[in-house]
Structures are given as C-alpha cells and as structure tokens.
mmCIF file of C-alpha atoms and ligand atoms in Angstrom:
data_model
loop_
_atom_site.group_PDB
_atom_site.id
_atom_site.type_symbol
_atom_site.label_atom_id
_atom_site.label_comp_id
_atom_site.label_asym_id
_atom_site.label_seq_id
_atom_site.Cartn_x
_atom_site.Cartn_y
_atom_site.Cartn_z
ATOM 1 C CA MET A 156 0.001 -0.035 0.045
ATOM 2 C CA ALA A 157 1.413 3.342 -0.772
ATOM 3 C CA THR A 158 1.981 5.798 1.984
ATOM 4 C CA PRO A 159 0.081 9.045 1.611
ATOM 5 C CA SER A 160 2.211 11.820 1.540
ATOM 6 C CA PRO A 161 2.080 14.234 4.602
ATOM 7 C CA LYS A 162 1.048 17.200 2.337
ATOM 8 C CA THR A 163 -2.071 14.986 1.029
ATOM 9 C CA PRO A 164 -4.999 17.014 2.090
ATOM 10 C CA ILE A 165 -7.226 15.403 4.738
ATOM 11 C CA PRO A 166 -10.734 15.189 4.094
ATOM 12 C CA ASN A 167 -11.963 14.795 7.420
ATOM 13 C CA ASN A 168 -10.706 13.513 10.740
ATOM 14 C CA HIS A 169 -11.888 9.953 9.797
ATOM 15 C CA ALA A 170 -9.611 9.331 6.877
ATOM 16 C CA HIS A 171 -6.746 8.319 8.606
ATOM 17 C CA PRO A 172 -5.905 6.614 11.772
ATOM 18 C CA LEU A 173 -4.345 8.610 14.456
ATOM 19 C CA VAL A 174 -1.477 6.129 14.918
ATOM 20 C CA GLU A 175 -0.564 3.702 12.387
ATOM 21 C CA LEU A 176 2.538 0.977 12.510
ATOM 22 C CA THR A 177 3.246 -0.445 8.819
ATOM 23 C CA ALA A 178 5.453 -3.618 8.664
ATOM 24 C CA VAL A 179 7.351 -2.724 11.702
ATOM 25 C CA ASN A 180 10.322 -4.730 12.508
ATOM 26 C CA LYS A 181 12.786 -4.604 15.259
ATOM 27 C CA HIS A 182 15.555 -6.575 16.735
ATOM 28 C CA PHE A 183 17.601 -6.438 19.839
ATOM 29 C CA GLY A 184 20.829 -8.060 18.529
ATOM 30 C CA ALA A 185 19.541 -11.384 17.229
ATOM 31 C CA LEU A 186 16.164 -11.468 18.909
ATOM 32 C CA HIS A 187 13.558 -10.382 16.673
ATOM 33 C CA VAL A 188 11.237 -8.373 18.939
ATOM 34 C CA LEU A 189 8.803 -7.035 16.916
ATOM 35 C CA LYS A 190 7.721 -8.789 13.536
ATOM 36 C CA ASP A 191 6.192 -7.168 10.970
ATOM 37 C CA ILE A 192 3.790 -5.240 12.954
ATOM 38 C CA ASN A 193 0.766 -3.651 11.437
ATOM 39 C CA LEU A 194 -1.459 -1.872 13.863
ATOM 40 C CA THR A 195 -3.931 1.020 13.513
ATOM 41 C CA VAL A 196 -5.206 3.114 16.602
ATOM 42 C CA ASP A 197 -8.166 5.420 15.564
ATOM 43 C CA LYS A 198 -9.126 8.785 17.116
ATOM 44 C CA GLY A 199 -10.626 8.196 20.396
ATOM 45 C CA GLU A 200 -10.074 4.354 20.288
ATOM 46 C CA VAL A 201 -9.051 2.625 23.547
ATOM 47 C CA LEU A 202 -6.655 -0.315 22.561
ATOM 48 C CA VAL A 203 -5.736 -2.321 25.167
ATOM 49 C CA VAL A 204 -2.360 -4.712 24.514
ATOM 50 C CA ILE A 205 -2.110 -7.984 26.157
ATOM 51 C CA GLY A 206 0.358 -10.854 26.161
ATOM 52 C CA PRO A 207 2.950 -12.762 27.837
ATOM 53 C CA SER A 208 5.936 -11.456 29.581
ATOM 54 C CA GLY A 209 8.716 -10.824 26.990
ATOM 55 C CA SER A 210 6.428 -10.469 24.191
ATOM 56 C CA GLY A 211 7.188 -6.885 23.007
ATOM 57 C CA LYS A 212 4.499 -5.152 24.425
ATOM 58 C CA SER A 213 6.807 -2.500 25.908
ATOM 59 C CA THR A 214 9.022 -2.357 23.071
ATOM 60 C CA LEU A 215 5.818 -1.621 20.829
ATOM 61 C CA CYS A 216 5.006 1.514 23.071
ATOM 62 C CA ARG A 217 8.419 2.901 23.051
ATOM 63 C CA THR A 218 8.530 2.609 19.122
ATOM 64 C CA ILE A 219 5.394 4.433 19.001
ATOM 65 C CA ASN A 220 7.178 7.577 19.864
ATOM 66 C CA ARG A 221 10.419 6.404 18.602
ATOM 67 C CA LEU A 222 12.127 5.990 22.238
ATOM 68 C CA GLU A 223 13.154 2.831 20.192
ATOM 69 C CA PRO A 224 14.449 3.173 16.813
ATOM 70 C CA ILE A 225 13.074 0.461 14.526
ATOM 71 C CA ASP A 226 14.758 -1.556 11.709
ATOM 72 C CA SER A 227 11.895 -1.188 9.232
ATOM 73 C CA GLY A 228 8.424 -0.108 8.494
ATOM 74 C CA SER A 229 6.935 3.095 9.297
ATOM 75 C CA ILE A 230 4.986 4.945 12.140
ATOM 76 C CA THR A 231 2.964 7.727 11.304
ATOM 77 C CA LEU A 232 1.076 10.009 13.899
ATOM 78 C CA ASP A 233 -2.091 11.585 12.793
ATOM 79 C CA GLY A 234 -1.096 11.463 9.154
ATOM 80 C CA THR A 235 2.382 12.253 9.535
ATOM 81 C CA THR A 236 5.573 9.906 9.193
ATOM 82 C CA LEU A 237 7.550 9.822 12.223
ATOM 83 C CA PRO A 238 11.345 10.997 11.165
ATOM 84 C CA GLU A 239 14.242 9.055 12.591
ATOM 85 C CA GLU A 240 15.451 12.046 14.608
ATOM 86 C CA GLY A 241 15.852 16.010 14.997
ATOM 87 C CA LYS A 242 13.525 18.608 15.984
ATOM 88 C CA ALA A 243 10.520 17.255 13.844
ATOM 89 C CA LEU A 244 10.715 14.232 16.061
ATOM 90 C CA ALA A 245 10.813 15.832 19.212
ATOM 91 C CA LYS A 246 7.575 18.086 18.098
ATOM 92 C CA LEU A 247 6.038 14.775 17.257
ATOM 93 C CA ARG A 248 7.035 12.873 20.432
ATOM 94 C CA ALA A 249 5.225 16.001 22.461
ATOM 95 C CA ASP A 250 2.142 14.603 21.048
ATOM 96 C CA VAL A 251 2.208 11.277 22.310
ATOM 97 C CA GLY A 252 2.044 10.832 26.260
ATOM 98 C CA MET A 253 3.661 8.070 28.365
ATOM 99 C CA VAL A 254 2.613 6.716 31.842
ATOM 100 C CA PHE A 255 5.166 4.192 33.057
ATOM 101 C CA GLN A 256 5.040 1.349 35.406
ATOM 102 C CA SER A 257 7.525 2.920 37.636
ATOM 103 C CA PHE A 258 5.833 6.337 37.651
ATOM 104 C CA ASN A 259 9.167 8.261 36.648
ATOM 105 C CA LEU A 260 8.238 11.494 38.254
ATOM 106 C CA PHE A 261 11.195 14.148 38.749
ATOM 107 C CA ALA A 262 12.029 13.350 42.152
ATOM 108 C CA HIS A 263 13.445 16.696 43.428
ATOM 109 C CA LYS A 264 10.470 18.477 41.765
ATOM 110 C CA SER A 265 7.366 19.362 43.753
ATOM 111 C CA ILE A 266 4.126 17.574 42.475
ATOM 112 C CA LEU A 267 3.042 21.116 40.727
ATOM 113 C CA ASP A 268 6.441 21.460 39.031
ATOM 114 C CA ASN A 269 6.065 18.019 37.818
ATOM 115 C CA VAL A 270 3.211 19.078 35.971
ATOM 116 C CA THR A 271 4.157 22.470 34.708
ATOM 117 C CA LEU A 272 7.754 22.028 33.628
ATOM 118 C CA GLY A 273 6.810 20.275 30.253
ATOM 119 C CA PRO A 274 4.103 22.620 29.215
ATOM 120 C CA ILE A 275 6.558 25.582 29.969
ATOM 121 C CA LYS A 276 9.531 24.346 28.150
ATOM 122 C CA VAL A 277 7.950 22.257 25.234
ATOM 123 C CA ARG A 278 4.721 23.763 24.885
ATOM 124 C CA GLY A 279 5.606 27.426 25.367
ATOM 125 C CA LEU A 280 2.880 28.084 28.304
ATOM 126 C CA LYS A 281 3.313 30.828 30.443
ATOM 127 C CA PRO A 282 4.247 29.787 33.898
ATOM 128 C CA ALA A 283 0.713 31.083 35.479
ATOM 129 C CA GLU A 284 -1.349 29.490 32.637
ATOM 130 C CA ALA A 285 0.782 25.988 33.273
ATOM 131 C CA LYS A 286 -0.061 26.175 36.898
ATOM 132 C CA LYS A 287 -3.704 26.935 36.256
ATOM 133 C CA GLN A 288 -3.983 24.049 33.806
ATOM 134 C CA ALA A 289 -1.816 21.748 36.405
ATOM 135 C CA MET A 290 -4.299 22.535 39.406
ATOM 136 C CA ASP A 291 -7.196 21.761 37.183
ATOM 137 C CA LEU A 292 -5.469 18.493 36.125
ATOM 138 C CA LEU A 293 -4.493 17.389 39.502
ATOM 139 C CA GLU A 294 -7.982 18.195 40.866
ATOM 140 C CA ARG A 295 -9.079 15.798 38.129
ATOM 141 C CA VAL A 296 -7.057 13.156 39.220
ATOM 142 C CA GLY A 297 -7.668 13.703 42.918
ATOM 143 C CA VAL A 298 -4.520 15.103 44.021
ATOM 144 C CA ALA A 299 -4.772 19.127 44.042
ATOM 145 C CA ASN A 300 -4.182 19.031 47.672
ATOM 146 C CA GLN A 301 -0.599 17.361 47.215
ATOM 147 C CA ALA A 302 0.656 20.144 45.077
ATOM 148 C CA THR A 303 3.422 21.643 47.172
ATOM 149 C CA LYS A 304 4.721 18.183 47.963
ATOM 150 C CA LEU A 305 7.679 15.856 46.532
ATOM 151 C CA PRO A 306 6.817 12.755 44.665
ATOM 152 C CA ALA A 307 8.342 10.399 47.698
ATOM 153 C CA GLN A 308 5.825 11.909 49.845
ATOM 154 C CA LEU A 309 2.970 10.575 48.117
ATOM 155 C CA SER A 310 1.812 6.806 47.859
ATOM 156 C CA GLY A 311 2.218 4.946 44.696
ATOM 157 C CA GLY A 312 -1.306 5.422 43.636
ATOM 158 C CA GLN A 313 -1.323 8.910 44.103
ATOM 159 C CA GLN A 314 2.066 9.292 41.999
ATOM 160 C CA GLN A 315 0.822 7.430 39.291
ATOM 161 C CA ARG A 316 -2.165 9.651 39.144
ATOM 162 C CA VAL A 317 0.240 12.780 39.201
ATOM 163 C CA ALA A 318 2.063 10.816 36.192
ATOM 164 C CA ILE A 319 -1.233 10.838 34.161
ATOM 165 C CA ALA A 320 -1.931 14.420 35.102
ATOM 166 C CA ARG A 321 1.962 15.354 33.975
ATOM 167 C CA ALA A 322 0.971 13.523 30.596
ATOM 168 C CA LEU A 323 -2.187 15.185 30.078
ATOM 169 C CA ALA A 324 -0.586 18.616 30.712
ATOM 170 C CA MET A 325 1.074 18.433 27.423
ATOM 171 C CA ARG A 326 -2.024 17.791 25.781
ATOM 172 C CA PRO A 327 -1.213 14.810 23.819
ATOM 173 C CA LYS A 328 -2.875 13.325 20.765
ATOM 174 C CA VAL A 329 -2.660 9.675 22.195
ATOM 175 C CA LEU A 330 -1.718 8.429 25.560
ATOM 176 C CA LEU A 331 0.486 5.273 26.035
ATOM 177 C CA PHE A 332 0.225 3.487 29.418
ATOM 178 C CA ASP A 333 2.905 0.594 29.690
ATOM 179 C CA GLU A 334 1.479 -1.654 32.708
ATOM 180 C CA PRO A 335 0.741 1.443 34.681
ATOM 181 C CA THR A 336 -0.646 -0.469 37.754
ATOM 182 C CA SER A 337 1.830 -3.360 37.972
ATOM 183 C CA ALA A 338 3.920 -1.583 40.735
ATOM 184 C CA LEU A 339 1.321 -0.435 42.725
ATOM 185 C CA ASP A 340 -0.298 -2.186 45.915
ATOM 186 C CA PRO A 341 -3.473 -3.912 45.182
ATOM 187 C CA GLU A 342 -5.617 -1.371 47.068
ATOM 188 C CA MET A 343 -4.168 1.479 44.955
ATOM 189 C CA VAL A 344 -4.793 -0.329 41.577
ATOM 190 C CA ASN A 345 -8.552 0.998 41.284
ATOM 191 C CA GLU A 346 -7.928 4.619 41.751
ATOM 192 C CA VAL A 347 -5.783 4.624 38.947
ATOM 193 C CA LEU A 348 -7.967 2.435 36.721
ATOM 194 C CA ASP A 349 -10.787 4.747 37.364
ATOM 195 C CA VAL A 350 -8.957 7.821 36.206
ATOM 196 C CA MET A 351 -7.860 5.949 33.149
ATOM 197 C CA ILE A 352 -11.648 4.788 32.764
ATOM 198 C CA ALA A 353 -12.756 8.304 32.861
ATOM 199 C CA LEU A 354 -10.360 9.608 30.358
ATOM 200 C CA ALA A 355 -11.504 6.784 28.123
ATOM 201 C CA LYS A 356 -14.977 7.972 28.541
ATOM 202 C CA GLU A 357 -13.968 11.580 27.478
ATOM 203 C CA GLY A 358 -12.458 10.161 24.274
ATOM 204 C CA MET A 359 -8.866 10.384 24.891
ATOM 205 C CA THR A 360 -7.047 7.952 22.288
ATOM 206 C CA MET A 361 -5.242 5.476 24.556
ATOM 207 C CA VAL A 362 -3.051 2.580 24.040
ATOM 208 C CA VAL A 363 -2.712 0.464 27.242
ATOM 209 C CA VAL A 364 -0.628 -2.238 28.179
ATOM 210 C CA THR A 365 -2.081 -4.161 31.120
ATOM 211 C CA HIS A 366 -2.967 -7.301 33.060
ATOM 212 C CA GLU A 367 -6.108 -5.959 34.440
ATOM 213 C CA MET A 368 -8.634 -7.862 32.438
ATOM 214 C CA GLY A 369 -11.244 -5.930 34.394
ATOM 215 C CA PHE A 370 -10.273 -2.775 32.779
ATOM 216 C CA ALA A 371 -10.106 -4.317 29.395
ATOM 217 C CA ARG A 372 -13.531 -5.500 29.518
ATOM 218 C CA ARG A 373 -14.923 -2.091 30.638
ATOM 219 C CA ALA A 374 -12.839 0.271 28.886
ATOM 220 C CA ALA A 375 -11.439 -1.278 25.785
ATOM 221 C CA ASP A 376 -12.951 -0.681 22.092
ATOM 222 C CA ARG A 377 -10.253 -3.415 20.977
ATOM 223 C CA VAL A 378 -7.886 -5.787 22.522
ATOM 224 C CA VAL A 379 -4.644 -6.767 20.906
ATOM 225 C CA PHE A 380 -3.060 -10.146 22.088
ATOM 226 C CA MET A 381 0.609 -10.532 21.319
ATOM 227 C CA SER A 382 3.214 -13.420 21.552
ATOM 228 C CA ASP A 383 6.731 -13.555 20.587
ATOM 229 C CA GLY A 384 6.823 -10.267 18.776
ATOM 230 C CA GLU A 385 3.969 -10.684 17.043
ATOM 231 C CA ILE A 386 0.165 -9.728 16.763
ATOM 232 C CA ILE A 387 -1.843 -12.921 17.272
ATOM 233 C CA GLU A 388 -5.267 -11.730 17.493
ATOM 234 C CA GLN A 389 -7.459 -8.680 17.580
ATOM 235 C CA ALA A 390 -10.984 -8.400 18.304
ATOM 236 C CA THR A 391 -13.466 -6.554 20.664
ATOM 237 C CA PRO A 392 -12.782 -7.491 24.502
ATOM 238 C CA ASP A 393 -15.868 -9.628 24.800
ATOM 239 C CA ASN A 394 -14.968 -11.520 21.408
ATOM 240 C CA PHE A 395 -11.421 -11.848 22.781
ATOM 241 C CA PHE A 396 -11.978 -13.239 25.957
ATOM 242 C CA ASP A 397 -14.876 -15.348 25.513
ATOM 243 C CA HIS A 398 -14.150 -16.822 21.992
ATOM 244 C CA PRO A 399 -10.011 -16.646 21.818
ATOM 245 C CA LYS A 400 -9.354 -18.158 18.248
ATOM 246 C CA THR A 401 -5.868 -19.389 18.669
ATOM 247 C CA ASP A 402 -4.040 -22.056 21.062
ATOM 248 C CA ARG A 403 -1.662 -19.388 22.200
ATOM 249 C CA ALA A 404 -4.382 -16.861 23.322
ATOM 250 C CA LYS A 405 -6.458 -19.656 25.117
ATOM 251 C CA ASP A 406 -3.142 -20.844 26.634
ATOM 252 C CA PHE A 407 -2.506 -17.329 27.976
ATOM 253 C CA LEU A 408 -5.899 -16.566 29.406
ATOM 254 C CA GLY A 409 -5.953 -20.179 30.943
ATOM 255 C CA LYS A 410 -2.779 -18.768 32.810
ATOM 256 C CA ILE A 411 -4.135 -15.213 33.834
ATOM 257 C CA LEU A 412 -8.016 -15.754 34.187
HETATM 258 P P1 ADP O 44 7.210 -7.415 27.275
HETATM 259 O O1 ADP O 44 6.861 -5.749 27.294
HETATM 260 O O2 ADP O 44 6.092 -7.578 26.489
HETATM 261 O O3 ADP O 44 7.354 -7.966 28.637
HETATM 262 P P2 ADP O 44 9.542 -6.273 25.835
HETATM 263 O O4 ADP O 44 9.253 -5.643 24.979
HETATM 264 O O5 ADP O 44 10.110 -5.781 27.180
HETATM 265 O O6 ADP O 44 8.420 -7.264 26.405
HETATM 266 O O7 ADP O 44 10.745 -7.202 25.387
HETATM 267 C C1 ADP O 44 10.459 -8.026 24.503
HETATM 268 C C2 ADP O 44 11.823 -8.540 24.468
HETATM 269 O O8 ADP O 44 12.927 -7.891 23.855
HETATM 270 C C3 ADP O 44 12.272 -9.289 25.629
HETATM 271 O O9 ADP O 44 12.876 -10.740 25.281
HETATM 272 C C4 ADP O 44 13.479 -8.540 26.267
HETATM 273 O O10 ADP O 44 14.452 -9.479 26.740
HETATM 274 C C5 ADP O 44 13.971 -8.159 25.071
HETATM 275 N N1 ADP O 44 14.585 -6.861 25.236
HETATM 276 C C6 ADP O 44 13.703 -5.711 25.749
HETATM 277 N N2 ADP O 44 14.594 -4.325 25.845
HETATM 278 C C7 ADP O 44 15.765 -4.717 25.458
HETATM 279 C C8 ADP O 44 16.894 -4.153 25.340
HETATM 280 N N3 ADP O 44 16.966 -2.756 25.538
HETATM 281 N N4 ADP O 44 18.059 -4.704 24.676
HETATM 282 C C9 ADP O 44 17.896 -5.970 24.649
HETATM 283 N N5 ADP O 44 17.019 -7.001 24.753
HETATM 284 C C10 ADP O 44 15.668 -6.277 25.101
HETATM 285 MG MG1 MG O 45 6.825 -4.587 29.335
#
C-alpha cells in the first residue's frame, strides 16, 4: 500500500488513523522482538495490549514515539510519518504521552512542578497558565491537595495519578500506558484505573498495556494479543475473552483468568 504524502489534504478526521504502524520490524541483536507489526489506532479509540512477558509489548509502546528506533517499516502519527530524529521528531513526540509502570516523576521537583515543567518548556505556556492547567488536572485526578509535596511523600497510586496529569498537561493526541498499575499495592490499583476509565469515556485515544482484564472488558474498544513479537489476535474484549481463536491466546488466558 502506498503511504500518502504528509502534504495530502485530509478530507476529514476519520480519513486516517491517529497512529498507524506499517510492517514494523525491530531486533535487539539476534532477537526479533517486533515481527512485521501492522497496527492502527483510531481517534478516540482505547486499545488494550496484552500478552506474555517478553512478547514485545513495552517495545511496541516505545517505538510508537521512537524512544526505540525501528529497523524497518513506518510509523505515522496523525498522518505524519515519524522521522528518525531531529526537531520534527521532538515535536511529534510531544503529541504522544507516556505513563510508565514506575511513575518516573522528577524526584526533586514538587508535584506542581512535575506537571508544569513540560508545558512551559516544550509547549511554551506561560508559568501562570501552566500552573492553572496543572491545578485543574491535579484536581481531576484527585491529588490537588498534594501539589506542594515531593513525589516520595505520596503513595504509589497518587504518584501514578500525578504521572497521568503530567502526561495530560502536554495535551497529547494519544496516551500510552505501559503496565501503569503493575507496581502498585493492590488497594491502589482501582484509583488509577478509575482515572483511566474516565479518560477513556472522555474520548482520549489510549494504548494500554495491562494485565487488568477487568479494565480491558470495561474500557477497551479493541484488545490486541501479542506473543513472541507478533500480533496474534485482535478483537473486541468480549469476543477475545469469551472466544479466543488461537491456542496461544487460549493458553495465555488460561494462565491469567
Ligand atoms: P514485554 O513488555 O511484552 O514484557 P519487552 O518489549 O519488554 O516485552 O521485551 C521483548 C523482548 O525484548 C524480551 O525478550 C526482552 O528481554 C527483550 N528486550 C527488551 N528491551 C531490550 C533491550 N534494551 N536490549 C535487549 N533486549 C531487550
Ligand atoms: Mg513490558
């Protein structure tokens, strides 16, 4: 299939997927970690990626904003092919928010600074504007009363909600979550998932790697099952969980459900 030139006028919002991976391959040395991945994410879609440990889910997330270079194939974001490097890449990357398993907040900055720094530096917001936006977002994720504290003074669930607020503050076109609740104590998982479900309902485009099957059932438009660097199945959550087609998916579900 020919890739349209980025200059091609886009007739409407639905003419192209927000994220499109075409024949993406990636190796780590001899390990073929992404094998000919073709994947689209539409605007407003919530995609849940599941699969065994080591199947390439994190690598997939990291390639979407080119934290990892790819060996072949192409990745487009909102109709623009991601360049390998340079200023254009930095600009596109700012449109892709990431929330990691380990929160990755700036440890020596206040919660408020964590949420204002990116917008001031990268988006050019004035400090007062950035602060107002940050307080609104912290309010939305339920931690506005923690704004002057340092990350270590918050619980894991609170820190992860701050990380979501920080990602949203950049006004991304798509948010990637890589096992956002895996490092949390069980009693804190739902407070983070609830924030994510609210975002999904508001129409945020999301790619979520998770083992939380309840979340997948409630919030996913589509489940993508990966194994050994390949996309093995894609289906609605109900179809996938109730009628997995392949032995690999049945085997995986048998172990986790
Ligand atoms: P998942 O997130 O599904 O557990 P990953 O994407 O983290 O899988 O890893 C896929 C495979 O690539 C694993 O075998 C892992 O050991 C390997 N891998 C991941 N990152 C690197 C790296 N930076 N260097 C070498 N191998 C890596
Ligand atoms: Mg991973």
